[in-house]
CSV table of C-alpha atoms and ligand atoms in Angstrom, one decimal:
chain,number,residue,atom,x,y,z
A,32,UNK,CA,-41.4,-12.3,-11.7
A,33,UNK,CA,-38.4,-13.3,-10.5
A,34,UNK,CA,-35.4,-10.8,-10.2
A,35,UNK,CA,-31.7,-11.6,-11.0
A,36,UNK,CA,-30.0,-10.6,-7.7
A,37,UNK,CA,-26.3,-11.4,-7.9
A,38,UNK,CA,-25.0,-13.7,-5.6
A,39,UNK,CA,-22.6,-12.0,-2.8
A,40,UNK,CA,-19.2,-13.4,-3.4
A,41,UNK,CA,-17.6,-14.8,-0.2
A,42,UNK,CA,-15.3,-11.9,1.0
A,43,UNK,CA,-12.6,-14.4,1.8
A,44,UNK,CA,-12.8,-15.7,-2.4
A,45,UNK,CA,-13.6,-12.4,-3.6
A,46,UNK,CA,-10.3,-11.9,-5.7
A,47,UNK,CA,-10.2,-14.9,-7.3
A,48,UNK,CA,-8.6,-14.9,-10.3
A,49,UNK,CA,-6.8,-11.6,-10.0
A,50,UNK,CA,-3.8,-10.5,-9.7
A,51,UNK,CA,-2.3,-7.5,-7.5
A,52,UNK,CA,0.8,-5.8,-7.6
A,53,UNK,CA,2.0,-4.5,-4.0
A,54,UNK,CA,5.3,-2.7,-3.5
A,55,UNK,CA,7.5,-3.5,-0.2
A,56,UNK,CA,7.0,-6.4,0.4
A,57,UNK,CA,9.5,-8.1,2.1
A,58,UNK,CA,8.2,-7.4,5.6
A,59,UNK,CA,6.0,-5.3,7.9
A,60,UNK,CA,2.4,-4.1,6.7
A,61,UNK,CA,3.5,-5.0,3.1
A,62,UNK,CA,3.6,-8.6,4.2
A,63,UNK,CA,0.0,-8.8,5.4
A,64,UNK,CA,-1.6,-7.1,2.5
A,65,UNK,CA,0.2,-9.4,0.1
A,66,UNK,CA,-1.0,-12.3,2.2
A,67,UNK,CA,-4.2,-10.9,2.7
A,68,UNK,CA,-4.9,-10.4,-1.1
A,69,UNK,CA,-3.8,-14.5,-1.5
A,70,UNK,CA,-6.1,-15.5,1.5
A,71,UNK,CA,-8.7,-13.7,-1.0
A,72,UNK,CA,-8.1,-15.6,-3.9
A,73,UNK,CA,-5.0,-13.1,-5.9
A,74,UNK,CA,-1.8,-13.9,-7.4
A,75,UNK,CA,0.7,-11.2,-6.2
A,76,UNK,CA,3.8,-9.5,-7.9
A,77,UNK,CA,5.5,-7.9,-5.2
A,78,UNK,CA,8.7,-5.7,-4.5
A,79,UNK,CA,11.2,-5.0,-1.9
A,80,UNK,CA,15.0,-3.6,-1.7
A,81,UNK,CA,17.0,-5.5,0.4
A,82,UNK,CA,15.4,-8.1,2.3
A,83,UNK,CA,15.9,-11.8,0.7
A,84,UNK,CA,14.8,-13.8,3.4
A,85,UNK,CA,12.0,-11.9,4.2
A,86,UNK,CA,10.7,-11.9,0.7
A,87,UNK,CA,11.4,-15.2,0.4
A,88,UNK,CA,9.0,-16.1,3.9
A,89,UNK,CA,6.2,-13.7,2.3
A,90,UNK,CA,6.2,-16.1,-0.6
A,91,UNK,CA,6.1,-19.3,1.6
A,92,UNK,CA,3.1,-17.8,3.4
A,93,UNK,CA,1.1,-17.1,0.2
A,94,UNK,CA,2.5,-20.5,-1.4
A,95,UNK,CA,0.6,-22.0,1.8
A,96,UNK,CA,-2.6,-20.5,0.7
A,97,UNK,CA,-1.7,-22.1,-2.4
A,98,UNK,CA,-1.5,-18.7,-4.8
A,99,UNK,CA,1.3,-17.4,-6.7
A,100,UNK,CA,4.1,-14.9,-5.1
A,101,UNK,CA,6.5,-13.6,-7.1
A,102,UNK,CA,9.5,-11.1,-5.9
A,103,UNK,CA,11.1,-8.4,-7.9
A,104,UNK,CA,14.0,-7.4,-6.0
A,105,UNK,CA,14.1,-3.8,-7.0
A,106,UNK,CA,14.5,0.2,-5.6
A,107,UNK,CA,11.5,1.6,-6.2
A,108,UNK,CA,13.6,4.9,-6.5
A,109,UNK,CA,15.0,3.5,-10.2
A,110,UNK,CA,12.8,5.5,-12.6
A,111,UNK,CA,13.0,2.3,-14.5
A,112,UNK,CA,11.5,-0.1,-11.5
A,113,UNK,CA,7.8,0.4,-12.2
A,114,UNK,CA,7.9,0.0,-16.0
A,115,UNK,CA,9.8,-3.4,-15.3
A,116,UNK,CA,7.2,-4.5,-12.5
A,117,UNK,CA,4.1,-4.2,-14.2
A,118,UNK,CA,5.8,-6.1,-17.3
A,119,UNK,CA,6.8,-8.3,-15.1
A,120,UNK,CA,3.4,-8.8,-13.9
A,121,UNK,CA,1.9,-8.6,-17.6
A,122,UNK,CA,4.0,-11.2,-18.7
A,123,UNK,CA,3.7,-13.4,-16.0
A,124,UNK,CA,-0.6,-13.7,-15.0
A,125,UNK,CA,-1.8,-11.1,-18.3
A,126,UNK,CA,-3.7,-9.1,-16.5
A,127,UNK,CA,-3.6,-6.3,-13.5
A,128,UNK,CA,-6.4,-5.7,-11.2
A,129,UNK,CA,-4.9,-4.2,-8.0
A,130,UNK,CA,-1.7,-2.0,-7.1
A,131,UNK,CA,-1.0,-1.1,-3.9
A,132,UNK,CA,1.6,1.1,-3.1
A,133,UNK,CA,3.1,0.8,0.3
A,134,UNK,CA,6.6,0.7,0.4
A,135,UNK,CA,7.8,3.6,2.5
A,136,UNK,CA,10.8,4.7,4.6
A,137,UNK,CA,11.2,7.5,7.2
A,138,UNK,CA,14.1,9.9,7.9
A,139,UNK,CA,13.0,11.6,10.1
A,140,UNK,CA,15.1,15.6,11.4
A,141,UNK,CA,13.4,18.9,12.4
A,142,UNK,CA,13.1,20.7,9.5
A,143,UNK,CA,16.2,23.1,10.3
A,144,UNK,CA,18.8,20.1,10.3
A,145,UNK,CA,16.4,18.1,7.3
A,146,UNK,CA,19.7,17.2,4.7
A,147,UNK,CA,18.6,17.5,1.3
A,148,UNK,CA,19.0,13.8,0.8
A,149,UNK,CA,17.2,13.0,3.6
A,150,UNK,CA,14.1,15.3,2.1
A,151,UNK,CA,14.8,13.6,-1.8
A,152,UNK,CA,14.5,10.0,-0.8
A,153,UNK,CA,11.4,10.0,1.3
A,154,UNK,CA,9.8,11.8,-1.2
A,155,UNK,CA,10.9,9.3,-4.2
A,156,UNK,CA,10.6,6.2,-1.9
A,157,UNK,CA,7.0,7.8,-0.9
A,158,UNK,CA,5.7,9.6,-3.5
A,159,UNK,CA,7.6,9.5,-6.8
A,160,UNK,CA,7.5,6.0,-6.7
A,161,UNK,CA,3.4,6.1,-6.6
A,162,UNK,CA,2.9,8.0,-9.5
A,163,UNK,CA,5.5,5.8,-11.5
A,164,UNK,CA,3.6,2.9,-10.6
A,165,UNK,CA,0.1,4.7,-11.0
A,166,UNK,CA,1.6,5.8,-15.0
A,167,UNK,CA,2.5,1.9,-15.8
A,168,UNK,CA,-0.6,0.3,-14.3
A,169,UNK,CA,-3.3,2.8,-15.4
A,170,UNK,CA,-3.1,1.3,-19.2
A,171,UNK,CA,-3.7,-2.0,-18.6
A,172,UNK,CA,-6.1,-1.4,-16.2
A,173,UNK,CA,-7.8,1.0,-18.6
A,174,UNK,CA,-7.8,-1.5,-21.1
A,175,UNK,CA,-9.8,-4.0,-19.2
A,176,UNK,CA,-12.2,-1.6,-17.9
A,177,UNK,CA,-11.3,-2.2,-14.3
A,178,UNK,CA,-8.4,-1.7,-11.4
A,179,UNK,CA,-8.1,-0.9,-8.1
A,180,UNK,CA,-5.2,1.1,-6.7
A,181,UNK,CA,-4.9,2.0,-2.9
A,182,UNK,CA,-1.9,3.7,-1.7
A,183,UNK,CA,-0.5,3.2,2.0
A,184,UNK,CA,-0.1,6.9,3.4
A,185,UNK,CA,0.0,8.0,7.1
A,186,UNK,CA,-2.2,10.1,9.5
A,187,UNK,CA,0.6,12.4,10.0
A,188,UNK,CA,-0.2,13.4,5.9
A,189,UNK,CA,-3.4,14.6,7.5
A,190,UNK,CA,-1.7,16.3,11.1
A,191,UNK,CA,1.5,17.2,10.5
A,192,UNK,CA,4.5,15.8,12.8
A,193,UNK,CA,7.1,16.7,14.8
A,194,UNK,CA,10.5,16.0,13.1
A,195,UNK,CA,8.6,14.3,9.7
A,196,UNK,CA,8.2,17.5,7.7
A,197,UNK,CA,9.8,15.9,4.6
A,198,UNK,CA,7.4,11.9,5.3
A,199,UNK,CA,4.3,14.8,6.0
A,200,UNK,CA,4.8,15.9,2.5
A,201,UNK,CA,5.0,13.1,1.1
A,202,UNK,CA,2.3,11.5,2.0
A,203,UNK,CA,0.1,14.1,2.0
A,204,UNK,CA,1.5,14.4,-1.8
A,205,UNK,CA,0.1,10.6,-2.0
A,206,UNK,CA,-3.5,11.5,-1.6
A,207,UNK,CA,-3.7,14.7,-4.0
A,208,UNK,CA,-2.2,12.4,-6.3
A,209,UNK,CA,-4.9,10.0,-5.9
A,210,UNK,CA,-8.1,12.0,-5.5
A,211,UNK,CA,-6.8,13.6,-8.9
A,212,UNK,CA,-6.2,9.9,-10.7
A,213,UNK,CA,-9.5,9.5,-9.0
A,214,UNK,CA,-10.9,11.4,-11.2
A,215,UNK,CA,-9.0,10.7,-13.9
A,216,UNK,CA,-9.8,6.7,-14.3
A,217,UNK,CA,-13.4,6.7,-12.8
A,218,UNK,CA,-15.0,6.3,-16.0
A,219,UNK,CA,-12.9,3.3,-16.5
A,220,UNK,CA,-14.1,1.3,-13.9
A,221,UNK,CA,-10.7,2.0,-12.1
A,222,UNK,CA,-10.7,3.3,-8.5
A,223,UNK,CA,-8.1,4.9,-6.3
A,224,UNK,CA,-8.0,5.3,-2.2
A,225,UNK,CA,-5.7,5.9,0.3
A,226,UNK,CA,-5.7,4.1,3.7
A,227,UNK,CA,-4.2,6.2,6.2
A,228,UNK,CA,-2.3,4.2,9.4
A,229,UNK,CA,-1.7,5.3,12.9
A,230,UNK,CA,1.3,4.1,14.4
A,231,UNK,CA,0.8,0.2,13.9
A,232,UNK,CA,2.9,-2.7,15.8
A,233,UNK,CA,5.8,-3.0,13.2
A,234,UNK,CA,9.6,-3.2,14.1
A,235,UNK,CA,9.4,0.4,13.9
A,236,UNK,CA,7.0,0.6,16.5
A,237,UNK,CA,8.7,-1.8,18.7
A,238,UNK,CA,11.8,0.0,18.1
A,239,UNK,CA,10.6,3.1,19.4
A,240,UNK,CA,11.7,4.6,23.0
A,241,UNK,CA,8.4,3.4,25.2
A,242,UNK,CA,7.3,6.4,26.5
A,243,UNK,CA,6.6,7.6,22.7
A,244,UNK,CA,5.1,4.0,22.4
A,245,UNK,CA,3.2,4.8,25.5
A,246,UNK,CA,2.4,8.1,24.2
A,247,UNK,CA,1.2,6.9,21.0
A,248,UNK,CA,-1.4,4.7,22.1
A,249,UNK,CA,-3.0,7.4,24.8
A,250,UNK,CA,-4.1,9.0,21.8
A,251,UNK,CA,-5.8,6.5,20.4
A,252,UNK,CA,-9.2,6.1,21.6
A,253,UNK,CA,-9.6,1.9,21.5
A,254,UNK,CA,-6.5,2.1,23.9
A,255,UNK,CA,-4.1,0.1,21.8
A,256,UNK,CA,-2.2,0.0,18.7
A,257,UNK,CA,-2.9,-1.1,15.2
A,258,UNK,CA,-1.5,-4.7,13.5
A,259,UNK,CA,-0.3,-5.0,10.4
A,260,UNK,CA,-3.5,-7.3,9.4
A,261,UNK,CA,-5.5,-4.2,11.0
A,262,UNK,CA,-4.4,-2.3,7.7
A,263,UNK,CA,-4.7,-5.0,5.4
A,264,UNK,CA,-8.3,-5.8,5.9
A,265,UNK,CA,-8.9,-2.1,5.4
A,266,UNK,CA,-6.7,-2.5,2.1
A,267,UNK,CA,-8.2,-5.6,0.9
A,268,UNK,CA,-11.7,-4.0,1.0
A,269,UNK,CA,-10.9,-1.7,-1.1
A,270,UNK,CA,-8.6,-3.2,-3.3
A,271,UNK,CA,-12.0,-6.1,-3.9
A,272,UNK,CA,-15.0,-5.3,-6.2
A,273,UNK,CA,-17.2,-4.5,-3.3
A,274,UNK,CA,-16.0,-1.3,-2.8
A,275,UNK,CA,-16.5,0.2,-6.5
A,276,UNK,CA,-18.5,3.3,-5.6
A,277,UNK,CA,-15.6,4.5,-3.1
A,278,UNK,CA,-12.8,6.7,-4.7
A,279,UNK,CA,-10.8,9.5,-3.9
A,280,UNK,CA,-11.3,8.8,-0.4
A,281,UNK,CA,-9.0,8.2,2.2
A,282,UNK,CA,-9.5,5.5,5.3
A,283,UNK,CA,-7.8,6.0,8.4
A,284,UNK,CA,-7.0,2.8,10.2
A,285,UNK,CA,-5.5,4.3,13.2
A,286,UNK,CA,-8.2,3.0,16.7
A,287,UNK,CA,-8.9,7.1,16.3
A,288,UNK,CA,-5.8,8.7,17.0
A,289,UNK,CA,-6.5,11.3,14.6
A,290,UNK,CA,-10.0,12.8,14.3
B,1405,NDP,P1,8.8,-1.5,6.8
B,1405,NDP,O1,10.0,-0.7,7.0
B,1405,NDP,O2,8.6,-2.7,7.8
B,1405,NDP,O3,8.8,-2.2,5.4
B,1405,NDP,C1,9.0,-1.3,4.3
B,1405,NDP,C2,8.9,-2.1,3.0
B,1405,NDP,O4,9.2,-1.3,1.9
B,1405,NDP,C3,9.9,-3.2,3.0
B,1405,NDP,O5,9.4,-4.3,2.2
B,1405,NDP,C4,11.1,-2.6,2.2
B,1405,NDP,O6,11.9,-3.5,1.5
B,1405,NDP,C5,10.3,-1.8,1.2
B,1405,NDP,N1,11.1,-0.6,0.7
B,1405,NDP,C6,11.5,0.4,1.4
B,1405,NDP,N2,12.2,1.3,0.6
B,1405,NDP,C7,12.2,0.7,-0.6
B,1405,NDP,C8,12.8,1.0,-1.9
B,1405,NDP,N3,13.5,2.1,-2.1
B,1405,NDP,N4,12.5,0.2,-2.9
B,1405,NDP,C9,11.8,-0.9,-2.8
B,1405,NDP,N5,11.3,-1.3,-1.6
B,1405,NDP,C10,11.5,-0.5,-0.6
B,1405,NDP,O7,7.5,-0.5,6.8
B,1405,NDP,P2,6.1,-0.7,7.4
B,1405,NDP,O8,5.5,-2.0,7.1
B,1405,NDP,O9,6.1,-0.2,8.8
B,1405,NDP,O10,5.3,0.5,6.5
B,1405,NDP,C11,4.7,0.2,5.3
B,1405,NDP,C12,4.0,1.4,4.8
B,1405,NDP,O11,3.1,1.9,5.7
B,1405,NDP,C13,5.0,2.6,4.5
B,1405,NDP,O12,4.6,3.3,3.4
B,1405,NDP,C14,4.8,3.4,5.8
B,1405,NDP,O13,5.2,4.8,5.5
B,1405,NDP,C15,3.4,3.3,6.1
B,1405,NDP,N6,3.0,3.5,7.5
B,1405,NDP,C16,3.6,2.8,8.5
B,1405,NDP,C17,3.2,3.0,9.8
B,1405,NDP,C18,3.7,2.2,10.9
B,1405,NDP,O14,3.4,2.5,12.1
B,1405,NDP,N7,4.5,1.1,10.7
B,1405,NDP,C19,2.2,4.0,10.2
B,1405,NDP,C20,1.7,4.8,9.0
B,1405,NDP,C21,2.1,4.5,7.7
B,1405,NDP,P3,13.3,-4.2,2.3
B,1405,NDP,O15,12.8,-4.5,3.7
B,1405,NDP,O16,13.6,-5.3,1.4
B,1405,NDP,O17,14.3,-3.1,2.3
């Protein structure tokens, strides 16, 4: 008898023919993971705020894996932003498969001197924003009986920090949204993670004063700190088929800074 074992799909092909949105992606972590899912065979629909020339070399880099990248200059923080993405994305490639929600920012202040603007936008930039984009892509993806949504949150979500009491929230809002959307889409063939970062080698990083830097990486144990490609191959995975029997979870990718 012979048995019908599927073939294991390259992990470098193994989006082919799909198509991902990922928010912020002008630059940073946002970059890689929209490259990453092109090296992997997607089409990507990404957004960013401000930052034409870097959207413009994230589209260059995917054109040269020869995929599509399209930018939607938009503020995530416009209640309208998501609705107009995933139509965007519709319209464009028909289908959804994968949304990743990364774009972040931090303002960080102790939480005595936190202003309340300060505490509204990290939370829309980080959070709102998520669940707007979770409510627009859940129907299509629903309607196709598959999706994959990961959602970029922090390990301070999981420790607390210093001077990020209103970030903190925020993320840590991100993965009680997504272990309950978890549950919500499983039946549908749709799964939702969260990949947690430790401090990872951005400008932000670099822009830090060293002996935080320094500090930083004596916590983790692998004596270094993270890329940007570090998270997206931690993103990809479980943005791609292989990974359908993990949900609600959340991944650090953080050399074991926090554990
Ligand atoms: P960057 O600041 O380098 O990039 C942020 C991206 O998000 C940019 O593309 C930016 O667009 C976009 N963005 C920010 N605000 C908005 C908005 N209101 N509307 C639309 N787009 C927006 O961030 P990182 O790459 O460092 O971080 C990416 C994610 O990873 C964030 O969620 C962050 O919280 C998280 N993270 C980062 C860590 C790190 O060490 N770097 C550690 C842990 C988590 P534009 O540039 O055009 O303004």
């Amino acid at each position: 008898m012979t048995l019908a074992v599927p073939r294991p799909v390259a992990a470098e092909r193994e989006l082919d023919g799909q198509v991902a949105i990922v928010t912020g992606g002008s630059r940073g972590i946002g970059r890689a993971i929209v490259t990453e899912m092109a090296r992997r065979g997607a089409d990507v629909v990404f957004t960013y705020r401000t930052d034409d020339a870097g959207a413009r070399d994230t589209i260059a880099g995917v054109d040269a894996l020869e995929r599509r990248a399209v930018a939607q200059r938009a503020d995530v923080r416009d209640a309208e932003t998501a609705r107009h993405v995933t139509a965007a994305a519709l319209d464009l490639f028909g289908r959804i498969d994968v949304l990743v929600n990364n774009a972040g920012v931090a303002r960080d202040a102790v939480v005595w001197k936190m202003t309340a603007e300060a505490w509204a936008d990290v939370i829309e930039t980080d959070l709102t924003a998520a669940f707007r984009f979770i409510r627009a892509a859940v129907p299509p993806m629903r309607e196709r009986r598959y999706g994959r949504i990961v959602s970029i949150a922090s390990i301070n979500a999981l420790r607390g920090k210093f001077g990020q009491s209103n970030y903190a929230a925020a993320k840590a809002g991100l993965i009680g949204l997504t272990k309950s959307v978890a549950r919500e889409v499983g039946a549908f063939g749709i799964t939702a993670n969260v990949v947690a970062p430790g401090l990872i080698d951005t400008a932000m990083a670099a822009a830090m004063p060293e002996e935080v830097r320094q500090r930083s990486i004596a916590e983790t144990v692998v004596g270094r700190l993270g890329t940007v490609e570090d998270v997206a191959q931690a993103v990809a995975f479980l943005a791609g088929p292989a990974a359908r029997h993990i949900t609600g979870t959340v991944l650090s990718v953080d050399g074991g800074q926090h554990m």
